[in-house]
Tab-separated table of C-alpha atoms in Angstrom:
chain	number	residue	atom	x	y	z
A	197	MET	CA	-18.915	17.735	-13.781
A	198	PRO	CA	-17.326	20.847	-11.518
A	199	VAL	CA	-15.541	23.197	-13.481
A	200	VAL	CA	-11.747	22.906	-13.836
A	201	GLU	CA	-10.723	25.502	-11.787
A	202	HIS	CA	-12.910	23.280	-8.951
A	203	LEU	CA	-11.216	20.287	-9.661
A	204	GLU	CA	-7.661	21.701	-10.164
A	205	GLY	CA	-7.923	23.531	-7.069
A	206	GLN	CA	-8.742	20.254	-5.185
A	207	TRP	CA	-6.387	18.331	-6.810
A	208	ARG	CA	-3.522	20.702	-5.879
A	209	GLU	CA	-4.407	20.315	-2.234
A	210	TRP	CA	-4.652	16.792	-2.498
A	211	ARG	CA	-1.269	16.925	-4.084
A	212	HIS	CA	0.511	18.901	-1.108
A	213	ALA	CA	-1.220	16.386	1.225
A	214	ARG	CA	0.223	13.351	-0.552
A	215	VAL	CA	3.826	14.640	-0.468
A	216	ALA	CA	3.354	15.204	3.266
A	217	GLU	CA	1.890	11.505	4.101
A	218	LEU	CA	5.009	10.467	2.400
A	219	THR	CA	7.002	11.964	5.647
A	220	ARG	CA	4.474	11.337	8.449
A	221	PRO	CA	6.225	9.823	11.413
A	222	TYR	CA	5.336	6.295	10.702
A	223	GLY	CA	4.189	6.374	7.189
A	224	TRP	CA	5.773	3.985	4.395
A	225	THR	CA	8.879	5.655	4.286
A	226	SER	CA	9.673	4.773	8.125
A	227	LEU	CA	10.049	1.591	7.556
A	228	VAL	CA	13.624	-0.077	8.414
A	229	ALA	CA	12.865	-3.616	8.687
A	230	GLN	CA	10.773	-6.583	7.620
A	231	HIS	CA	11.569	-9.823	9.430
A	232	TRP	CA	10.276	-13.227	7.916
A	233	LEU	CA	8.642	-16.282	10.611
A	234	GLU	CA	7.075	-19.461	9.681
A	235	GLU	CA	4.575	-21.641	11.576
A	236	GLY	CA	6.660	-23.930	13.531
A	237	SER	CA	10.251	-22.366	13.793
A	238	ALA	CA	11.920	-21.979	16.813
A	239	PRO	CA	11.412	-18.571	18.757
A	240	ARG	CA	14.068	-16.232	17.730
A	241	GLU	CA	15.389	-12.597	17.934
A	242	LEU	CA	14.804	-9.768	15.852
A	243	ASP	CA	17.379	-7.060	14.905
A	244	LEU	CA	16.233	-4.020	16.514
A	245	LEU	CA	13.569	-5.721	18.747
A	246	PRO	CA	13.156	-6.906	22.256
A	247	GLY	CA	12.633	-10.526	23.137
A	248	THR	CA	11.856	-13.585	21.129
A	249	TRP	CA	9.356	-14.220	18.401
A	250	SER	CA	7.665	-16.956	17.021
A	251	VAL	CA	4.401	-18.159	15.131
A	252	GLU	CA	1.653	-20.352	16.903
A	253	ASN	CA	-1.585	-21.435	15.507
A	254	GLY	CA	-1.321	-18.507	12.860
A	255	ALA	CA	-0.361	-15.665	15.502
A	256	VAL	CA	2.879	-14.004	15.860
A	257	ILE	CA	3.807	-14.190	19.479
A	258	PHE	CA	6.193	-11.892	21.126
A	259	THR	CA	7.675	-13.133	24.154
A	260	PRO	CA	9.527	-10.373	26.514
A	261	PRO	CA	12.933	-10.599	28.016
A	262	ALA	CA	13.124	-11.627	31.485
A	263	ASP	CA	14.352	-8.175	32.291
A	264	GLY	CA	14.989	-4.895	30.518
A	265	PRO	CA	13.017	-2.780	28.123
A	266	THR	CA	9.685	-4.417	26.631
A	267	LEU	CA	7.100	-3.638	23.578
A	268	SER	CA	4.398	-1.219	24.840
A	269	VAL	CA	1.156	-3.045	23.447
A	270	ASN	CA	-2.112	-0.901	23.202
A	271	GLY	CA	-0.649	1.299	25.599
A	272	GLU	CA	0.835	-1.202	28.380
A	273	HIS	CA	4.284	-2.523	28.757
A	274	GLN	CA	4.425	-6.476	28.116
A	275	ARG	CA	5.982	-9.222	30.736
A	276	THR	CA	4.010	-12.024	29.639
A	277	PRO	CA	3.858	-13.168	25.923
A	278	VAL	CA	1.307	-11.866	23.791
A	279	GLU	CA	0.097	-12.124	20.648
A	280	ILE	CA	0.839	-8.827	17.587
A	281	VAL	CA	-2.403	-8.862	15.687
A	282	HIS	CA	-1.961	-8.389	11.951
A	283	GLY	CA	-2.248	-5.374	10.165
A	284	ARG	CA	-1.115	-1.896	9.509
A	285	ASN	CA	-2.406	-0.031	12.809
A	286	GLN	CA	-2.680	3.401	10.792
A	287	SER	CA	-3.522	2.616	7.392
A	288	PHE	CA	-5.512	0.142	5.044
A	289	GLY	CA	-6.108	-3.347	6.181
A	290	HIS	CA	-5.582	-2.489	9.883
A	291	GLY	CA	-8.020	-5.044	11.013
A	292	LYS	CA	-8.181	-5.383	14.964
A	293	SER	CA	-4.261	-4.342	15.040
A	294	VAL	CA	-3.361	-2.363	18.133
A	295	ALA	CA	-0.718	0.218	18.551
A	296	VAL	CA	2.723	-1.575	19.134
A	297	TYR	CA	5.655	0.285	20.017
A	298	PHE	CA	9.495	-0.100	21.132
A	299	GLY	CA	10.976	3.234	22.485
A	300	ASP	CA	10.628	5.745	19.306
A	301	LEU	CA	9.923	2.564	16.908
A	302	GLU	CA	6.234	1.322	15.935
A	303	VAL	CA	6.046	-2.559	15.340
A	304	GLU	CA	3.280	-4.522	13.194
A	305	THR	CA	2.820	-7.635	11.756
A	306	ILE	CA	1.299	-8.956	8.412
A	307	ASP	CA	0.513	-12.474	7.075
A	308	ARG	CA	1.010	-13.378	3.621
A	309	THR	CA	1.762	-16.827	1.414
A	310	THR	CA	4.471	-18.628	-0.304
A	311	ASP	CA	4.134	-19.240	-4.043
A	312	SER	CA	3.387	-22.519	-2.941
A	313	GLY	CA	0.646	-21.433	-0.751
A	314	SER	CA	1.930	-21.868	2.702
A	315	PRO	CA	1.442	-19.300	5.285
A	316	ILE	CA	4.304	-16.809	6.718
A	317	PHE	CA	4.536	-13.805	8.322
A	318	ALA	CA	6.491	-10.953	8.853
A	319	VAL	CA	7.358	-8.351	11.704
A	320	ARG	CA	7.605	-4.923	10.589
A	321	VAL	CA	9.374	-2.106	12.093
A	322	ARG	CA	8.852	1.525	11.656
A	323	ASP	CA	11.403	4.626	12.886
A	324	PRO	CA	10.083	8.131	12.519
A	325	ARG	CA	13.515	9.483	12.355
A	326	VAL	CA	13.862	7.994	9.003
A	327	SER	CA	10.940	9.399	7.689
A	328	ALA	CA	11.674	12.504	8.834
A	329	SER	CA	15.134	12.749	6.856
A	330	LYS	CA	13.517	12.133	3.599
A	331	ASP	CA	12.900	14.632	1.303
A	332	PHE	CA	10.331	14.824	-1.206
A	333	SER	CA	10.535	18.057	-2.620
A	334	GLY	CA	11.648	16.577	-6.099
A	335	LEU	CA	8.986	14.399	-6.002
A	336	SER	CA	6.737	15.660	-9.249
A	337	ALA	CA	3.671	14.955	-11.104
A	338	PHE	CA	2.184	15.734	-14.588
A	339	ASP	CA	-0.184	19.009	-14.529
A	340	TYR	CA	-4.053	18.670	-13.916
A	341	ASN	CA	-5.536	17.960	-17.074
A	342	PRO	CA	-9.173	17.535	-16.848
A	343	ASN	CA	-9.386	15.301	-19.662
A	344	TRP	CA	-7.884	12.667	-17.416
A	345	ARG	CA	-11.278	12.638	-15.315
A	346	ILE	CA	-12.801	9.682	-17.506
A	347	PRO	CA	-16.621	8.619	-17.187
A	348	VAL	CA	-16.648	5.061	-16.117
A	349	THR	CA	-19.308	2.103	-15.473
A	350	PHE	CA	-18.780	-0.173	-12.491
A	351	THR	CA	-19.937	-3.778	-12.699
A	352	PRO	CA	-19.541	-5.429	-9.276
A	353	THR	CA	-18.284	-9.035	-8.948
A	354	PRO	CA	-18.445	-11.458	-5.600
A	355	ARG	CA	-15.473	-10.227	-3.954
A	356	ASP	CA	-12.531	-12.961	-4.733
A	357	ASP	CA	-9.432	-12.983	-2.963
A	358	VAL	CA	-6.238	-13.481	-5.161
A	359	GLN	CA	-2.816	-14.324	-4.400
A	360	ALA	CA	-0.838	-11.847	-6.085
A	361	VAL	CA	2.634	-12.202	-7.351
A	362	THR	CA	4.667	-9.175	-5.500
A	363	VAL	CA	8.125	-7.221	-5.438
A	364	GLU	CA	9.134	-9.326	-2.962
A	365	PRO	CA	10.405	-12.921	-4.515
A	366	GLY	CA	8.440	-15.848	-3.282
A	367	VAL	CA	5.963	-13.675	-1.377
A	368	ARG	CA	2.642	-13.164	-2.427
A	369	GLU	CA	-0.425	-10.970	-1.110
A	370	THR	CA	-4.044	-11.154	-0.873
A	371	THR	CA	-5.842	-8.620	-2.938
A	372	THR	CA	-9.513	-8.567	-2.996
A	373	TRP	CA	-10.905	-8.082	-6.371
A	374	ILE	CA	-14.519	-6.585	-6.307
A	375	GLY	CA	-15.326	-5.818	-9.778
A	376	THR	CA	-14.492	-4.304	-12.893
A	377	ILE	CA	-14.688	-0.449	-14.752
A	378	ALA	CA	-15.320	0.234	-18.313
A	379	PHE	CA	-14.403	2.994	-19.877
A	380	GLU	CA	-13.526	4.636	-23.421
A	381	HIS	CA	-10.352	6.297	-24.476
A	382	GLY	CA	-8.629	6.802	-28.052
A	383	GLY	CA	-11.814	5.269	-29.419
A	384	SER	CA	-11.284	2.060	-27.578
A	385	THR	CA	-13.125	0.306	-24.747
A	386	TYR	CA	-10.902	-0.575	-21.913
A	387	ASP	CA	-11.690	-2.917	-18.909
A	388	LEU	CA	-9.804	-2.569	-15.350
A	389	THR	CA	-10.055	-5.138	-12.505
A	390	ILE	CA	-10.778	-2.808	-9.185
A	391	ILE	CA	-9.365	-3.996	-5.877
A	392	GLY	CA	-11.479	-3.382	-2.455
A	393	LYS	CA	-9.153	-1.894	0.308
A	394	ASP	CA	-10.822	-2.383	3.422
A	395	SER	CA	-10.380	0.237	5.871
A	396	ALA	CA	-12.338	1.608	9.350
A	397	GLN	CA	-14.550	3.793	6.890
A	398	GLY	CA	-15.683	0.541	4.747
A	399	VAL	CA	-14.043	-0.401	1.449
A	400	THR	CA	-12.414	1.513	-0.968
A	401	PRO	CA	-12.050	0.693	-4.561
A	402	VAL	CA	-8.668	0.955	-6.136
A	403	ALA	CA	-7.135	0.591	-9.585
A	404	HIS	CA	-3.607	-0.567	-9.861
A	405	VAL	CA	-2.491	0.373	-13.641
A	406	ARG	CA	0.426	-0.339	-15.843
A	407	ASP	CA	0.674	2.036	-18.794
A	408	LEU	CA	3.213	2.946	-21.422
A	409	THR	CA	4.824	5.658	-19.192
A	410	SER	CA	5.474	2.898	-16.602
A	411	GLY	CA	9.462	2.564	-16.401
A	412	ASN	CA	9.770	5.400	-17.785
A	413	GLU	CA	8.201	8.753	-16.714
A	414	THR	CA	6.282	6.800	-14.083
A	415	TYR	CA	7.205	3.753	-11.302
A	416	GLY	CA	8.188	0.636	-13.183
A	417	ALA	CA	5.941	-1.472	-10.921
A	418	GLY	CA	2.903	0.739	-11.723
A	419	ARG	CA	0.527	3.136	-9.986
A	420	VAL	CA	-2.558	3.026	-8.052
A	421	VAL	CA	-5.579	5.565	-7.851
A	422	ASN	CA	-8.685	5.377	-5.374
A	423	LEU	CA	-11.737	5.650	-6.779
A	424	GLU	CA	-15.270	7.439	-5.328
A	425	TRP	CA	-18.368	5.458	-4.428
A	426	ALA	CA	-21.230	7.367	-6.025
A	427	ASP	CA	-23.716	5.712	-3.608
A	428	GLU	CA	-24.012	4.870	-0.069
A	429	ALA	CA	-24.163	1.447	-0.917
A	430	GLY	CA	-21.015	1.409	-2.570
A	431	GLU	CA	-22.624	-0.100	-5.729
A	432	ARG	CA	-21.847	2.794	-8.292
A	433	ILE	CA	-18.674	4.521	-9.712
A	434	ASP	CA	-19.210	7.515	-11.916
A	435	PHE	CA	-15.434	8.151	-12.924
A	436	VAL	CA	-12.004	7.223	-12.416
A	437	ASP	CA	-9.784	10.477	-12.189
A	438	PHE	CA	-6.247	9.539	-13.132
A	439	ASN	CA	-4.764	12.519	-12.106
A	440	TYR	CA	-4.721	11.280	-8.812
A	441	LEU	CA	-2.603	7.958	-9.826
A	442	VAL	CA	0.880	7.532	-7.370
A	443	ALA	CA	3.280	5.204	-7.211
A	444	LEU	CA	3.362	2.098	-4.802
A	445	PRO	CA	4.680	2.283	-1.049
A	446	CYS	CA	7.910	0.196	-3.010
A	447	ALA	CA	8.682	2.714	-4.835
A	448	PHE	CA	10.217	4.397	-1.420
A	449	THR	CA	11.045	1.490	0.647
A	450	ASN	CA	12.263	-2.089	0.414
A	451	PHE	CA	10.285	-3.285	3.343
A	452	VAL	CA	7.266	-3.774	1.891
A	453	THR	CA	5.312	-6.519	-0.642
A	454	CYS	CA	3.733	-4.825	-3.190
A	455	PRO	CA	1.648	-6.846	-5.432
A	456	LEU	CA	2.373	-6.499	-9.130
A	457	VAL	CA	0.030	-5.086	-11.822
A	458	PRO	CA	-2.547	-7.993	-12.689
A	459	ARG	CA	-2.470	-8.506	-16.440
A	460	GLU	CA	-5.763	-6.891	-16.866
A	461	ASN	CA	-4.929	-3.772	-15.768
A	462	HIS	CA	-2.107	-3.268	-18.458
A	463	VAL	CA	-2.933	-0.814	-20.734
A	464	ASP	CA	-1.691	0.013	-24.274
A	465	PHE	CA	-1.564	3.981	-24.257
A	466	ALA	CA	0.524	6.425	-22.271
A	467	ILE	CA	-1.200	7.923	-19.187
A	468	ASP	CA	0.294	11.133	-18.995
A	469	ALA	CA	-1.494	12.280	-15.767
A	470	GLY	CA	-0.586	11.650	-12.043
A	471	GLU	CA	2.709	11.282	-10.183
A	472	LYS	CA	5.698	10.602	-12.092
A	473	ARG	CA	8.654	8.472	-11.429
A	474	PRO	CA	10.211	9.259	-7.772
A	475	ASP	CA	13.986	11.098	-8.496
A	476	GLN	CA	15.868	8.432	-6.517
A	477	ASP	CA	15.263	4.709	-7.180
A	478	VAL	CA	15.239	2.200	-4.490
A	479	ASP	CA	17.521	-0.887	-4.910
A	480	ARG	CA	15.617	-3.741	-4.326
A	481	VAL	CA	16.940	-6.470	-1.573
A	482	THR	CA	15.406	-9.507	-0.861
A	483	THR	CA	14.057	-9.989	2.449
A	484	PHE	CA	12.215	-13.380	2.526
A	485	ARG	CA	14.730	-16.000	2.597
């Protein structure tokens, strides 16, 4: 294992980047709207956006207005109906989505399911002026502690798409389970289910955890930590560093569908490492009716 000075120095650089990430122009804290659509519903207008919106055969369709401002999709102004492909443009799960703007606003679509399994879709709007106005100088973390960099054994499993309950009542989000990690703490062995996040760089293994600090010193809906593959094949994980735990996006915005922590990942000890609870709480308001 690298010496403590190296580990702590790398963590400090990462921590600075983490806080900066929260105020990037089209990051999580720029979200200002989340409009829900269902298959077969009549085309409708959406606040902040031009034209009308509908879902056809699982695709979100934007129909431009007869005249006036319209969306820019992949660098071109649209004058005819066009599909806005699901996926975040600049982060995990971007898929085949492209850049979509309306003036300063960025637009994206997502696909989810209801509790009964019916497909639903949302159009999200991001405003860079909102994220620029945020102040995260009070967002703190526990001091780096090398004891929370713990050896693990990864056991891969066949990819399993699970419809997870989310912070948005009535809405479920697909999370892909790819295996488990086992580690020891306080004389006991623990297993955590690992989620695989698809990105342009491949699959990133992620642990979503709730511990005895959750809801007190740290965010109540749990925290996540990205893990590192120890091999190019993506079959081995050697350690988890809980110093890199961060709050979920729903700690900072209402316009998301963060999955709840799987029951398998509730641990019976306090992880006093990683990011602490934000100094301002988000009042959850239901966007899905």
